[in-house]
PDB file of C-alpha atoms in Angstrom:
ATOM      1  CA  UNK Q   1      19.961   2.988  -2.811  1.00  0.00           C
ATOM      2  CA  UNK Q   2      16.657   1.678  -3.030  1.00  0.00           C
ATOM      3  CA  UNK Q   3      13.900   3.599  -0.947  1.00  0.00           C
ATOM      4  CA  UNK Q   4      10.421   3.415  -0.495  1.00  0.00           C
ATOM      5  CA  UNK Q   5       8.927   6.131   1.629  1.00  0.00           C
ATOM      6  CA  UNK Q   6       5.323   6.122   2.836  1.00  0.00           C
ATOM      7  CA  UNK Q   7       3.610   9.417   3.964  1.00  0.00           C
ATOM      8  CA  UNK Q   8       0.082  10.690   4.566  1.00  0.00           C
ATOM      9  CA  UNK Q   9      -0.886   8.743   7.624  1.00  0.00           C
ATOM     10  CA  UNK Q  10      -2.488  10.203  10.795  1.00  0.00           C
ATOM     11  CA  UNK Q  11      -5.435  10.179  13.162  1.00  0.00           C
ATOM     12  CA  UNK Q  12      -8.758  10.271  11.171  1.00  0.00           C
ATOM     13  CA  UNK Q  13     -12.194   9.901  12.742  1.00  0.00           C
ATOM     14  CA  UNK Q  14     -14.346   6.993  11.351  1.00  0.00           C
ATOM     15  CA  UNK Q  15     -16.088   7.673   7.962  1.00  0.00           C
ATOM     16  CA  UNK Q  16     -13.151   9.948   7.141  1.00  0.00           C
ATOM     17  CA  UNK Q  17     -10.683   9.676   4.334  1.00  0.00           C
ATOM     18  CA  UNK Q  18      -6.750   9.730   3.815  1.00  0.00           C
ATOM     19  CA  UNK Q  19      -4.598   9.557   0.972  1.00  0.00           C
ATOM     20  CA  UNK Q  20      -1.501   7.446   1.532  1.00  0.00           C
ATOM     21  CA  UNK Q  21       1.809   8.000  -0.953  1.00  0.00           C
ATOM     22  CA  UNK Q  22       4.547   5.895  -1.485  1.00  0.00           C
ATOM     23  CA  UNK Q  23       7.643   7.703  -3.030  1.00  0.00           C
ATOM     24  CA  UNK Q  24       9.941   5.214  -4.934  1.00  0.00           C
ATOM     25  CA  UNK Q  25      13.691   5.947  -5.808  1.00  0.00           C
ATOM     26  CA  UNK Q  26      16.760   3.824  -6.710  1.00  0.00           C
ATOM     27  CA  UNK Q  27      14.933   1.268  -8.882  1.00  0.00           C
ATOM     28  CA  UNK Q  28      12.880   1.409 -12.088  1.00  0.00           C
ATOM     29  CA  UNK Q  29       9.742   1.721 -10.369  1.00  0.00           C
ATOM     30  CA  UNK Q  30       7.473   1.575 -13.816  1.00  0.00           C
ATOM     31  CA  UNK Q  31       8.867  -2.114 -14.132  1.00  0.00           C
ATOM     32  CA  UNK Q  32       7.333  -3.221 -10.694  1.00  0.00           C
ATOM     33  CA  UNK Q  33       3.819  -4.277 -10.002  1.00  0.00           C
ATOM     34  CA  UNK Q  34       3.045  -2.554  -6.217  1.00  0.00           C
ATOM     35  CA  UNK Q  35       1.180  -3.626  -3.109  1.00  0.00           C
ATOM     36  CA  UNK Q  36       0.122  -2.134   0.038  1.00  0.00           C
ATOM     37  CA  UNK Q  37       0.479  -4.327   3.127  1.00  0.00           C
ATOM     38  CA  UNK Q  38      -0.730  -3.352   6.600  1.00  0.00           C
ATOM     39  CA  UNK Q  39      -0.445  -4.559  10.073  1.00  0.00           C
ATOM     40  CA  UNK Q  40      -2.814  -3.976  12.913  1.00  0.00           C
ATOM     41  CA  UNK Q  41      -1.960  -3.615  16.437  1.00  0.00           C
ATOM     42  CA  UNK Q  42      -1.131  -7.216  17.726  1.00  0.00           C
ATOM     43  CA  UNK Q  43      -1.946  -8.717  14.448  1.00  0.00           C
ATOM     44  CA  UNK Q  44      -0.167 -10.136  11.601  1.00  0.00           C
ATOM     45  CA  UNK Q  45       0.750  -8.492   8.295  1.00  0.00           C
ATOM     46  CA  UNK Q  46      -2.382  -8.478   5.711  1.00  0.00           C
ATOM     47  CA  UNK Q  47      -2.085  -7.714   2.303  1.00  0.00           C
ATOM     48  CA  UNK Q  48      -4.494  -4.929   1.258  1.00  0.00           C
ATOM     49  CA  UNK Q  49      -4.270  -3.666  -2.357  1.00  0.00           C
ATOM     50  CA  UNK Q  50      -2.185  -4.284  -5.457  1.00  0.00           C
ATOM     51  CA  UNK Q  51      -1.565  -2.740  -8.948  1.00  0.00           C
ATOM     52  CA  UNK Q  52       0.274  -3.768 -11.917  1.00  0.00           C
ATOM     53  CA  UNK Q  53       3.452  -1.788 -13.398  1.00  0.00           C
ATOM     54  CA  UNK Q  54       1.187  -0.095 -15.853  1.00  0.00           C
ATOM     55  CA  UNK Q  55      -1.407   0.914 -13.393  1.00  0.00           C
ATOM     56  CA  UNK Q  56      -4.199  -0.833 -15.395  1.00  0.00           C
ATOM     57  CA  UNK Q  57      -4.960  -3.601 -13.238  1.00  0.00           C
ATOM     58  CA  UNK Q  58      -5.750  -3.432  -9.618  1.00  0.00           C
ATOM     59  CA  UNK Q  59      -7.294  -5.693  -6.782  1.00  0.00           C
ATOM     60  CA  UNK Q  60      -8.189  -5.100  -3.277  1.00  0.00           C
ATOM     61  CA  UNK Q  61      -8.858  -7.415  -0.176  1.00  0.00           C
ATOM     62  CA  UNK Q  62     -12.517  -7.968   0.547  1.00  0.00           C
ATOM     63  CA  UNK Q  63     -12.780  -5.804   3.498  1.00  0.00           C
ATOM     64  CA  UNK Q  64     -11.658  -2.620   1.809  1.00  0.00           C
ATOM     65  CA  UNK Q  65     -13.238  -3.040  -1.776  1.00  0.00           C
ATOM     66  CA  UNK Q  66     -15.181  -0.242  -2.569  1.00  0.00           C
ATOM     67  CA  UNK Q  67     -13.631   1.924   0.108  1.00  0.00           C
ATOM     68  CA  UNK Q  68      -9.962   1.815  -0.979  1.00  0.00           C
ATOM     69  CA  UNK Q  69      -8.471   2.630  -4.178  1.00  0.00           C
ATOM     70  CA  UNK Q  70      -4.820   2.040  -5.324  1.00  0.00           C
ATOM     71  CA  UNK Q  71      -3.192   4.114  -8.025  1.00  0.00           C
ATOM     72  CA  UNK Q  72       0.015   5.079  -9.338  1.00  0.00           C
ATOM     73  CA  UNK Q  73       1.824   7.691 -11.176  1.00  0.00           C
ATOM     74  CA  UNK Q  74       4.968   6.161 -12.862  1.00  0.00           C
ATOM     75  CA  UNK Q  75       6.085   9.847 -14.097  1.00  0.00           C
ATOM     76  CA  UNK Q  76       6.487  10.703 -10.471  1.00  0.00           C
ATOM     77  CA  UNK Q  77       7.461   7.397  -9.342  1.00  0.00           C
ATOM     78  CA  UNK Q  78       4.716   7.586  -6.676  1.00  0.00           C
ATOM     79  CA  UNK Q  79       2.094   4.818  -5.481  1.00  0.00           C
ATOM     80  CA  UNK Q  80      -0.983   5.985  -3.876  1.00  0.00           C
ATOM     81  CA  UNK Q  81      -3.791   4.436  -1.763  1.00  0.00           C
ATOM     82  CA  UNK Q  82      -7.072   6.638  -1.337  1.00  0.00           C
ATOM     83  CA  UNK Q  83      -9.044   5.229   1.658  1.00  0.00           C
ATOM     84  CA  UNK Q  84     -12.639   6.501   2.170  1.00  0.00           C
ATOM     85  CA  UNK Q  85     -15.122   5.511   4.668  1.00  0.00           C
ATOM     86  CA  UNK Q  86     -12.650   4.512   7.085  1.00  0.00           C
ATOM     87  CA  UNK Q  87     -13.361   2.264  10.076  1.00  0.00           C
ATOM     88  CA  UNK Q  88     -11.587   1.638  13.415  1.00  0.00           C
ATOM     89  CA  UNK Q  89     -10.672  -1.714  12.180  1.00  0.00           C
ATOM     90  CA  UNK Q  90      -8.488   0.070   9.324  1.00  0.00           C
ATOM     91  CA  UNK Q  91      -6.145   1.358  12.062  1.00  0.00           C
ATOM     92  CA  UNK Q  92      -2.875  -0.271  11.363  1.00  0.00           C
ATOM     93  CA  UNK Q  93       0.837   0.663   9.953  1.00  0.00           C
ATOM     94  CA  UNK Q  94       0.533   0.587   6.169  1.00  0.00           C
ATOM     95  CA  UNK Q  95       3.788  -0.548   4.150  1.00  0.00           C
ATOM     96  CA  UNK Q  96       4.236  -0.247   0.154  1.00  0.00           C
ATOM     97  CA  UNK Q  97       6.184  -3.231  -1.258  1.00  0.00           C
ATOM     98  CA  UNK Q  98       7.555  -3.838  -4.868  1.00  0.00           C
ATOM     99  CA  UNK Q  99       7.710  -7.350  -6.437  1.00  0.00           C
ATOM    100  CA  UNK Q 100       8.711  -7.831 -10.129  1.00  0.00           C
ATOM    101  CA  UNK Q 101       7.560 -10.825 -11.842  1.00  0.00           C
ATOM    102  CA  UNK Q 102       3.939 -11.711 -11.488  1.00  0.00           C
ATOM    103  CA  UNK Q 103       1.201  -9.079 -12.813  1.00  0.00           C
ATOM    104  CA  UNK Q 104      -0.123  -8.696  -9.307  1.00  0.00           C
ATOM    105  CA  UNK Q 105       1.538  -9.923  -6.163  1.00  0.00           C
ATOM    106  CA  UNK Q 106      -0.752 -10.680  -3.313  1.00  0.00           C
ATOM    107  CA  UNK Q 107       1.422 -11.755  -0.395  1.00  0.00           C
ATOM    108  CA  UNK Q 108       1.079 -10.464   3.186  1.00  0.00           C
ATOM    109  CA  UNK Q 109       4.631 -11.478   3.788  1.00  0.00           C
ATOM    110  CA  UNK Q 110       7.066  -8.293   3.184  1.00  0.00           C
ATOM    111  CA  UNK Q 111      10.059 -10.476   2.961  1.00  0.00           C
ATOM    112  CA  UNK Q 112       8.593 -12.064  -0.176  1.00  0.00           C
ATOM    113  CA  UNK Q 113       8.690  -8.514  -2.081  1.00  0.00           C
ATOM    114  CA  UNK Q 114      11.873  -7.320  -3.380  1.00  0.00           C
ATOM    115  CA  UNK Q 115      11.557  -3.826  -1.545  1.00  0.00           C
ATOM    116  CA  UNK Q 116       9.384  -2.414   0.984  1.00  0.00           C
ATOM    117  CA  UNK Q 117       9.246   0.700   3.063  1.00  0.00           C
ATOM    118  CA  UNK Q 118       9.204   1.695   6.830  1.00  0.00           C
ATOM    119  CA  UNK Q 119       5.576   2.088   6.950  1.00  0.00           C
ATOM    120  CA  UNK Q 120       3.114   4.977   7.966  1.00  0.00           C
ATOM    121  CA  UNK Q 121       0.524   4.863  10.944  1.00  0.00           C
ATOM    122  CA  UNK Q 122      -2.929   5.260  10.191  1.00  0.00           C
ATOM    123  CA  UNK Q 123      -5.561   5.591  13.242  1.00  0.00           C
ATOM    124  CA  UNK Q 124      -8.959   5.717  12.856  1.00  0.00           C
ATOM    125  CA  UNK Q 125     -10.490   6.828  16.339  1.00  0.00           C
ATOM    126  CA  UNK Q 126     -13.178   9.229  17.634  1.00  0.00           C
TER     127      UNK Q 126
END
């Protein structure tokens, strides 16, 4: 059974940091480029960050560039998102998603991915 399980979300003050994790199982994680996609309250899905299968190529959407860092540990079948200098507008449910094929996949539509998780809530508020 394929599983992607996100963790590490929570409530943090503006300017704070969090590290999200996404534990993968049931498929060959190291073969899949991975993405983080988020959905803010009352808004649509937004692609946030992506990383290629080997971890050497990363990309971030403009609003988080310089603050967020995506990484992966293929030996542990785990994807990470380090989030620094958090802002209230970063409040969202964060999903990890896997898509084989392209080096990096930047879609905001989770249904275009092969697999995705249930999400973890991040709330940035004072």
